Short mmCIF file of C-alpha atoms and ligand atoms in Angstrom, two decimals:
data_model
loop_
_atom_site.label_atom_id
_atom_site.label_comp_id
_atom_site.label_asym_id
_atom_site.label_seq_id
_atom_site.Cartn_x
_atom_site.Cartn_y
_atom_site.Cartn_z
CA UNK A 14 -35.40 -39.68 -34.99
CA UNK A 15 -33.09 -37.15 -33.46
CA UNK A 16 -34.93 -34.76 -31.09
CA UNK A 17 -35.29 -31.23 -32.54
CA UNK A 18 -32.58 -28.91 -31.32
CA UNK A 19 -33.55 -25.98 -28.98
CA UNK A 20 -33.15 -22.58 -30.26
CA UNK A 21 -30.60 -20.11 -28.75
CA UNK A 22 -30.64 -16.43 -29.50
CA UNK A 23 -27.25 -14.75 -29.63
CA UNK A 24 -27.48 -11.04 -29.16
CA UNK A 25 -24.09 -9.96 -30.11
CA UNK A 26 -20.87 -11.29 -31.64
CA UNK A 27 -18.96 -13.70 -29.40
CA UNK A 28 -15.68 -15.68 -29.87
CA UNK A 29 -15.90 -18.69 -32.49
CA UNK A 30 -15.43 -21.14 -29.67
CA UNK A 31 -18.85 -20.16 -28.22
CA UNK A 32 -20.46 -20.06 -31.58
CA UNK A 33 -19.22 -23.55 -32.50
CA UNK A 34 -19.97 -25.10 -29.19
CA UNK A 35 -23.51 -23.57 -29.26
CA UNK A 36 -24.21 -24.56 -32.78
CA UNK A 37 -23.33 -28.24 -32.25
CA UNK A 38 -26.02 -28.69 -29.73
CA UNK A 39 -28.51 -26.01 -30.39
CA UNK A 40 -30.09 -24.08 -33.42
CA UNK A 41 -28.19 -20.77 -33.26
CA UNK A 42 -29.85 -17.50 -34.27
CA UNK A 43 -27.70 -14.34 -34.49
CA UNK A 44 -29.63 -11.19 -33.75
CA UNK A 45 -27.04 -8.69 -34.85
CA UNK A 46 -26.63 -10.44 -38.37
CA UNK A 47 -30.56 -10.78 -38.90
CA UNK A 48 -31.69 -8.82 -42.00
CA UNK A 49 -34.91 -8.11 -40.13
CA UNK A 50 -34.21 -8.18 -36.41
CA UNK A 51 -37.95 -7.48 -35.44
CA UNK A 52 -39.12 -10.45 -37.64
CA UNK A 53 -36.45 -12.68 -36.09
CA UNK A 54 -37.56 -11.75 -32.56
CA UNK A 55 -41.27 -12.10 -33.45
CA UNK A 56 -40.57 -15.43 -34.95
CA UNK A 57 -38.61 -16.75 -31.90
CA UNK A 58 -40.59 -15.02 -29.19
CA UNK A 59 -43.29 -17.83 -28.61
CA UNK A 60 -40.71 -20.55 -28.13
CA UNK A 61 -37.37 -19.20 -27.26
CA UNK A 62 -36.03 -20.50 -23.97
CA UNK A 63 -32.41 -19.45 -24.05
CA UNK A 64 -30.13 -16.36 -24.79
CA UNK A 65 -26.48 -15.93 -25.06
CA UNK A 66 -25.26 -12.57 -24.14
CA UNK A 67 -21.85 -11.12 -24.86
CA UNK A 68 -19.55 -9.09 -22.78
CA UNK A 69 -21.96 -6.08 -22.55
CA UNK A 70 -21.20 -4.74 -26.01
CA UNK A 71 -24.71 -4.93 -26.96
CA UNK A 72 -28.11 -3.63 -25.94
CA UNK A 73 -28.91 -3.89 -22.27
CA UNK A 74 -30.87 -7.16 -21.28
CA UNK A 75 -33.66 -5.33 -19.43
CA UNK A 76 -37.41 -5.80 -19.09
CA UNK A 77 -38.08 -4.17 -22.46
CA UNK A 78 -36.11 -6.72 -24.33
CA UNK A 79 -36.36 -9.74 -22.12
CA UNK A 80 -40.12 -9.25 -21.54
CA UNK A 81 -40.57 -10.04 -25.26
CA UNK A 82 -39.73 -13.59 -24.68
CA UNK A 83 -42.42 -15.18 -22.38
CA UNK A 84 -40.79 -18.64 -22.35
CA UNK A 85 -37.23 -17.47 -21.66
CA UNK A 86 -35.48 -19.62 -18.98
CA UNK A 87 -31.83 -18.86 -19.14
CA UNK A 88 -29.33 -15.97 -20.24
CA UNK A 89 -25.86 -17.42 -20.44
CA UNK A 90 -23.53 -14.31 -20.30
CA UNK A 91 -19.86 -14.08 -21.07
CA UNK A 92 -17.76 -12.49 -18.39
CA UNK A 93 -17.88 -12.44 -14.69
CA UNK A 94 -19.44 -8.99 -14.69
CA UNK A 95 -23.13 -9.02 -15.72
CA UNK A 96 -24.10 -5.36 -15.21
CA UNK A 97 -25.64 -5.38 -18.87
CA UNK A 98 -28.34 -7.94 -17.66
CA UNK A 99 -31.23 -7.01 -15.18
CA UNK A 100 -30.56 -10.15 -13.03
CA UNK A 101 -33.00 -9.13 -10.44
CA UNK A 102 -35.85 -8.71 -12.97
CA UNK A 103 -34.90 -11.86 -14.59
CA UNK A 104 -34.99 -13.73 -11.16
CA UNK A 105 -38.19 -12.26 -10.50
CA UNK A 106 -39.61 -13.70 -13.77
CA UNK A 107 -38.06 -17.21 -13.21
CA UNK A 108 -35.19 -16.54 -15.68
CA UNK A 109 -31.69 -17.78 -14.62
CA UNK A 110 -28.69 -15.62 -15.51
CA UNK A 111 -25.26 -17.39 -15.59
CA UNK A 112 -21.82 -15.66 -15.79
CA UNK A 113 -18.37 -16.96 -16.09
CA UNK A 114 -16.56 -16.60 -12.62
CA UNK A 115 -13.53 -18.25 -11.26
CA UNK A 116 -11.92 -19.21 -14.56
CA UNK A 117 -10.69 -15.63 -15.02
CA UNK A 118 -9.86 -14.74 -11.34
CA UNK A 119 -6.12 -15.33 -11.50
CA UNK A 120 -5.74 -13.71 -14.99
CA UNK A 121 -7.48 -10.56 -13.97
CA UNK A 122 -5.45 -10.42 -10.76
CA UNK A 123 -2.22 -10.84 -12.71
CA UNK A 124 -3.32 -7.91 -15.06
CA UNK A 125 -4.36 -5.79 -12.06
CA UNK A 126 -0.81 -6.14 -10.60
CA UNK A 127 0.68 -5.25 -13.97
CA UNK A 128 -1.42 -2.16 -14.32
CA UNK A 129 -0.54 -1.34 -10.60
CA UNK A 130 3.13 -1.62 -11.31
CA UNK A 131 2.94 0.16 -14.60
CA UNK A 132 1.15 3.13 -12.92
CA UNK A 133 3.09 3.34 -9.80
CA UNK A 134 6.52 2.91 -11.49
CA UNK A 135 5.72 4.65 -14.62
CA UNK A 136 6.82 1.71 -16.56
CA UNK A 137 5.08 2.41 -20.06
CA UNK A 138 6.30 5.99 -19.75
CA UNK A 139 9.86 4.73 -19.21
CA UNK A 140 9.52 2.45 -22.16
CA UNK A 141 8.30 5.20 -24.41
CA UNK A 142 11.27 7.43 -23.16
CA UNK A 143 13.75 4.72 -24.21
CA UNK A 144 12.12 4.21 -27.63
CA UNK A 145 12.15 7.93 -28.28
CA UNK A 146 15.91 7.78 -27.89
CA UNK A 147 15.87 10.02 -24.73
CA UNK A 148 18.04 7.77 -22.69
CA UNK A 149 20.96 8.86 -24.77
CA UNK A 150 20.38 12.33 -23.24
CA UNK A 151 20.02 11.22 -19.63
CA UNK A 152 18.40 8.85 -17.33
CA UNK A 153 14.48 8.54 -16.98
CA UNK A 154 13.57 10.62 -13.93
CA UNK A 155 13.00 8.93 -10.59
CA UNK A 156 9.39 7.97 -10.00
CA UNK A 157 7.64 9.90 -7.32
CA UNK A 158 5.53 7.02 -6.37
CA UNK A 159 6.55 3.60 -5.01
CA UNK A 160 4.82 0.50 -3.41
CA UNK A 161 7.34 0.54 -0.71
CA UNK A 162 5.84 1.63 2.64
CA UNK A 163 2.58 2.26 1.13
CA UNK A 164 -1.03 0.84 1.78
CA UNK A 165 -3.37 -0.47 -0.77
CA UNK A 166 -7.20 0.08 -0.31
CA UNK A 167 -9.20 -2.54 -2.12
CA UNK A 168 -12.64 -1.44 -3.20
CA UNK A 169 -14.38 -4.63 -3.21
CA UNK A 170 -12.91 -7.94 -1.94
CA UNK A 171 -14.67 -10.55 -3.91
CA UNK A 172 -12.81 -13.53 -5.69
CA UNK A 173 -10.73 -11.20 -7.84
CA UNK A 174 -10.05 -8.74 -4.97
CA UNK A 175 -8.71 -11.61 -2.78
CA UNK A 176 -6.57 -12.89 -5.48
CA UNK A 177 -5.02 -9.47 -5.85
CA UNK A 178 -4.65 -9.02 -2.23
CA UNK A 179 -2.96 -12.52 -2.02
CA UNK A 180 -0.38 -11.20 -4.57
CA UNK A 181 0.03 -8.09 -2.57
CA UNK A 182 0.84 -10.11 0.53
CA UNK A 183 3.62 -11.76 -1.40
CA UNK A 184 4.77 -8.34 -2.44
CA UNK A 185 4.83 -7.31 1.35
CA UNK A 186 2.34 -4.46 0.63
CA UNK A 187 -0.30 -3.94 3.43
CA UNK A 188 -3.92 -4.17 2.22
CA UNK A 189 -7.09 -2.92 3.58
CA UNK A 190 -10.57 -3.05 2.12
CA UNK A 191 -13.96 -1.35 1.77
CA UNK A 192 -17.09 -3.33 1.05
CA UNK A 193 -20.71 -3.14 2.30
CA UNK A 194 -20.09 -5.99 4.73
CA UNK A 195 -16.92 -7.20 6.36
CA UNK A 196 -15.73 -10.41 5.07
CA UNK A 197 -15.43 -13.28 7.41
CA UNK A 198 -12.04 -14.88 7.76
CA UNK A 199 -9.83 -12.27 6.03
CA UNK A 200 -6.74 -10.79 7.53
CA UNK A 201 -7.32 -7.28 6.30
CA UNK A 202 -8.83 -4.28 7.99
CA UNK A 203 -12.35 -3.56 6.92
CA UNK A 204 -13.47 0.09 6.43
CA UNK A 205 -17.28 0.60 6.45
CA UNK A 206 -16.62 4.00 5.04
CA UNK A 207 -14.96 4.57 1.62
CA UNK A 208 -13.81 8.23 2.22
CA UNK A 209 -12.20 7.16 5.53
CA UNK A 210 -10.37 4.39 3.73
CA UNK A 211 -9.27 6.67 0.85
CA UNK A 212 -7.76 9.02 3.50
CA UNK A 213 -5.64 6.30 5.01
CA UNK A 214 -4.37 4.62 1.88
CA UNK A 215 -1.95 5.49 -0.97
CA UNK A 216 -3.62 3.49 -3.76
CA UNK A 217 -7.33 2.62 -4.29
CA UNK A 218 -7.67 -0.60 -6.39
CA UNK A 219 -11.31 -0.76 -7.58
CA UNK A 220 -12.58 -4.43 -8.32
CA UNK A 221 -16.15 -4.11 -7.15
CA UNK A 222 -18.96 -5.11 -9.46
CA UNK A 223 -20.43 -2.53 -11.78
CA UNK A 224 -24.18 -1.74 -12.00
CA UNK A 225 -26.51 0.78 -10.34
CA UNK A 226 -25.46 0.07 -6.77
CA UNK A 227 -21.91 1.09 -7.54
CA UNK A 228 -22.36 3.71 -10.04
CA UNK A 229 -19.88 6.73 -9.39
CA UNK A 230 -18.93 5.27 -6.03
CA UNK A 231 -15.44 6.86 -6.80
CA UNK A 232 -16.54 10.56 -6.84
CA UNK A 233 -14.78 13.83 -6.28
CA UNK A 234 -15.00 13.36 -2.40
CA UNK A 235 -13.25 10.05 -2.54
CA UNK A 236 -10.51 11.45 -4.90
CA UNK A 237 -10.00 14.42 -2.71
CA UNK A 238 -9.65 12.04 0.32
CA UNK A 239 -7.11 10.03 -1.62
CA UNK A 240 -4.92 13.11 -1.86
CA UNK A 241 -2.16 14.49 -4.01
CA UNK A 242 0.16 11.44 -3.82
CA UNK A 243 -2.81 9.02 -4.39
CA UNK A 244 -3.20 6.68 -7.21
CA UNK A 245 -6.54 5.11 -8.59
CA UNK A 246 -6.55 1.79 -10.32
CA UNK A 247 -9.76 0.76 -11.92
CA UNK A 248 -10.26 -2.97 -13.01
CA UNK A 249 -13.95 -3.25 -12.65
CA UNK A 250 -16.31 -1.11 -14.76
CA UNK A 251 -15.98 2.45 -16.05
CA UNK A 252 -19.33 3.22 -14.37
CA UNK A 253 -17.82 2.83 -10.90
CA UNK A 254 -15.76 5.98 -11.23
CA UNK A 255 -17.15 9.38 -11.99
CA UNK A 256 -15.10 10.10 -15.03
CA UNK A 257 -15.31 13.81 -15.41
CA UNK A 258 -14.47 14.09 -11.66
CA UNK A 259 -11.42 11.85 -12.06
CA UNK A 260 -10.37 13.99 -15.01
CA UNK A 261 -10.80 17.23 -12.95
CA UNK A 262 -8.84 15.56 -9.87
CA UNK A 263 -5.89 14.62 -12.30
CA UNK A 264 -5.84 18.06 -13.94
CA UNK A 265 -5.76 19.86 -10.64
CA UNK A 266 -3.11 17.53 -9.09
CA UNK A 267 -5.63 16.45 -6.47
CA UNK A 268 -4.50 12.92 -7.04
CA UNK A 269 -1.16 11.77 -8.62
CA UNK A 270 -1.99 9.31 -11.25
CA UNK A 271 -4.49 6.58 -12.32
CA UNK A 272 -4.36 3.16 -14.20
CA UNK A 273 -7.43 2.43 -15.96
CA UNK A 274 -8.42 -1.02 -17.70
CA UNK A 275 -12.11 0.21 -18.07
CA UNK A 276 -13.91 3.30 -19.17
CA UNK A 277 -17.53 4.74 -18.94
CA UNK A 278 -18.10 4.62 -22.71
CA UNK A 279 -15.80 1.95 -24.04
CA UNK A 280 -14.09 1.73 -26.49
CA UNK A 281 -14.14 5.62 -26.35
CA UNK A 282 -11.67 7.00 -23.98
CA UNK A 283 -12.02 10.65 -23.11
CA UNK A 284 -9.34 12.90 -25.07
CA UNK A 285 -8.45 14.49 -21.68
CA UNK A 286 -7.14 11.17 -20.33
CA UNK A 287 -5.48 10.23 -23.75
CA UNK A 288 -3.54 13.51 -23.56
CA UNK A 289 -2.22 12.89 -19.97
CA UNK A 290 1.23 11.44 -19.37
CA UNK A 291 0.51 10.62 -15.64
CA UNK A 292 -2.10 7.87 -16.51
CA UNK A 293 -1.84 4.40 -17.81
CA UNK A 294 -4.69 3.23 -19.96
CA UNK A 295 -5.35 -0.33 -20.87
CA UNK A 296 -8.07 -1.30 -23.53
CA UNK A 297 -9.99 -3.58 -21.17
CA UNK A 298 -7.62 -6.51 -21.19
CA UNK A 299 -8.11 -7.79 -17.66
CA UNK A 300 -9.09 -11.37 -18.78
CA UNK A 301 -7.74 -11.07 -22.34
CA UNK A 302 -5.65 -14.06 -22.88
CA UNK A 303 -6.46 -16.83 -25.37
CA UNK A 304 -6.19 -19.37 -22.45
CA UNK A 305 -8.58 -17.58 -20.18
CA UNK A 306 -11.07 -16.42 -22.71
CA UNK A 307 -11.35 -19.95 -24.04
CA UNK A 308 -12.13 -21.12 -20.48
CA UNK A 309 -14.86 -18.29 -20.16
CA UNK A 310 -16.26 -19.14 -23.44
CA UNK A 311 -16.54 -22.95 -22.64
CA UNK A 312 -18.27 -22.01 -19.51
CA UNK A 313 -20.94 -20.09 -21.50
CA UNK A 314 -21.47 -23.19 -23.62
CA UNK A 315 -21.32 -25.53 -20.66
CA UNK A 316 -23.92 -23.65 -18.72
CA UNK A 317 -26.44 -24.00 -21.52
CA UNK A 318 -25.56 -27.78 -22.09
CA UNK A 319 -26.04 -28.51 -18.33
CA UNK A 320 -29.36 -26.63 -18.32
CA UNK A 321 -30.58 -28.27 -21.43
CA UNK A 322 -29.68 -31.77 -19.98
CA UNK A 323 -31.83 -30.99 -17.04
CA UNK A 324 -28.96 -30.70 -14.59
CA UNK A 325 -29.33 -26.94 -13.89
CA UNK A 326 -26.88 -24.18 -14.73
CA UNK A 327 -23.30 -24.47 -13.53
CA UNK A 328 -22.69 -20.92 -12.50
CA UNK A 329 -25.91 -18.96 -11.81
CA UNK A 330 -25.19 -15.35 -10.51
CA UNK A 331 -26.24 -14.70 -6.93
CA UNK A 332 -29.62 -13.10 -7.98
CA UNK A 333 -30.46 -16.43 -9.77
CA UNK A 334 -29.85 -18.74 -6.84
CA UNK A 335 -33.09 -20.67 -6.10
CA UNK A 336 -34.74 -19.74 -9.40
CA UNK A 337 -36.38 -22.94 -10.45
CA UNK A 338 -37.49 -21.92 -14.06
CA UNK A 339 -40.70 -20.82 -15.59
CA UNK A 340 -42.50 -24.15 -15.76
CA UNK A 341 -45.19 -23.35 -13.11
CA UNK A 342 -45.65 -19.89 -14.49
CA UNK A 343 -46.22 -21.14 -17.87
CA UNK A 344 -48.51 -24.14 -16.85
CA UNK A 345 -50.46 -21.78 -14.79
CA UNK A 346 -51.23 -19.56 -17.79
C1 8YV B 424 -14.34 -9.15 -20.47
C2 8YV B 424 -14.96 -8.56 -18.13
O1 8YV B 424 -13.58 -8.27 -21.06
O2 8YV B 424 -15.48 -10.69 -17.19
C3 8YV B 424 -15.72 -9.46 -17.13
O3 8YV B 424 -16.55 -8.92 -16.56
O4 8YV B 424 -15.00 -7.44 -17.95
C4 8YV B 424 -13.99 -9.17 -19.04
O5 8YV B 424 -13.40 -10.28 -18.63
C5 8YV B 424 -15.72 -8.68 -20.88
O6 8YV B 424 -16.87 -9.48 -20.31
C6 8YV B 424 -15.73 -9.04 -22.41
O7 8YV B 424 -16.22 -8.27 -23.22
#
């Protein structure tokens, strides 16, 4: 007789590839489709060992929710960012969190360069100009900004930051970076102080993880230091930027422009930003190709398969390193 399939709770909609992959090996429960959500949770709570979390477009996975599942062992989360999951609390309770790093690094770095070039050289605006028939009346104005003779300050130099810096090396654009600790073996100057770096560079490229530790890291002071020719690019999380302070800085000409792939309250974008001509706004498309999203989705499935086969998760987040599961906790009860 075939062994009974383990239950997996999915808290929000995910791509079909994930749903199919999970359904093949597990009994899948969809929280957002349950006619009675509380009844589903109550029914699963005594035995549930695995959760699949989407890309943050659902309720936060904090103690209040996770604490309802005493046998929970793993949360397989889609996306490299996992600020929607309280990974520290999870680790302290023997629950492993996995994310989908590496497979999206080059794609996000490509998009970052695209957003950078679009913002610096006003490429979307120039295209709108052509389509509006304005070229017949005269050339698009020369752009005030350029990458030539400019310095980029990376805010965060993790895997994605390094892949962006590598591209900028090829563009012959100098790179410096700010992070809490200097990175061993990188050729770029490290700034322990973000305001100091903002003062010295022309563009801030934000690629640091989201979450409480980086909330509003880019505030009015940093923007002031970046200065009237400065450009902000945000590829990480909307929470890292104080959005009202950014809007105020753009309106007052305290910085020149911004390129944003992420927003504080996605998919809602502040009307003030929508109305500005000197910003480039992307609908969170950093990793959004079929190729890369398939690879990310497959990793969500593979993490669960590897865990269920007793081989351990493939890509645990740093907080989960060394978490050995809840078996002792449970058998001690
Ligand atoms: C996804 C991302 O858009 O990986 C991340 O952290 O922000 C993106 O790749 C997001 O996770 C999906 O909704």
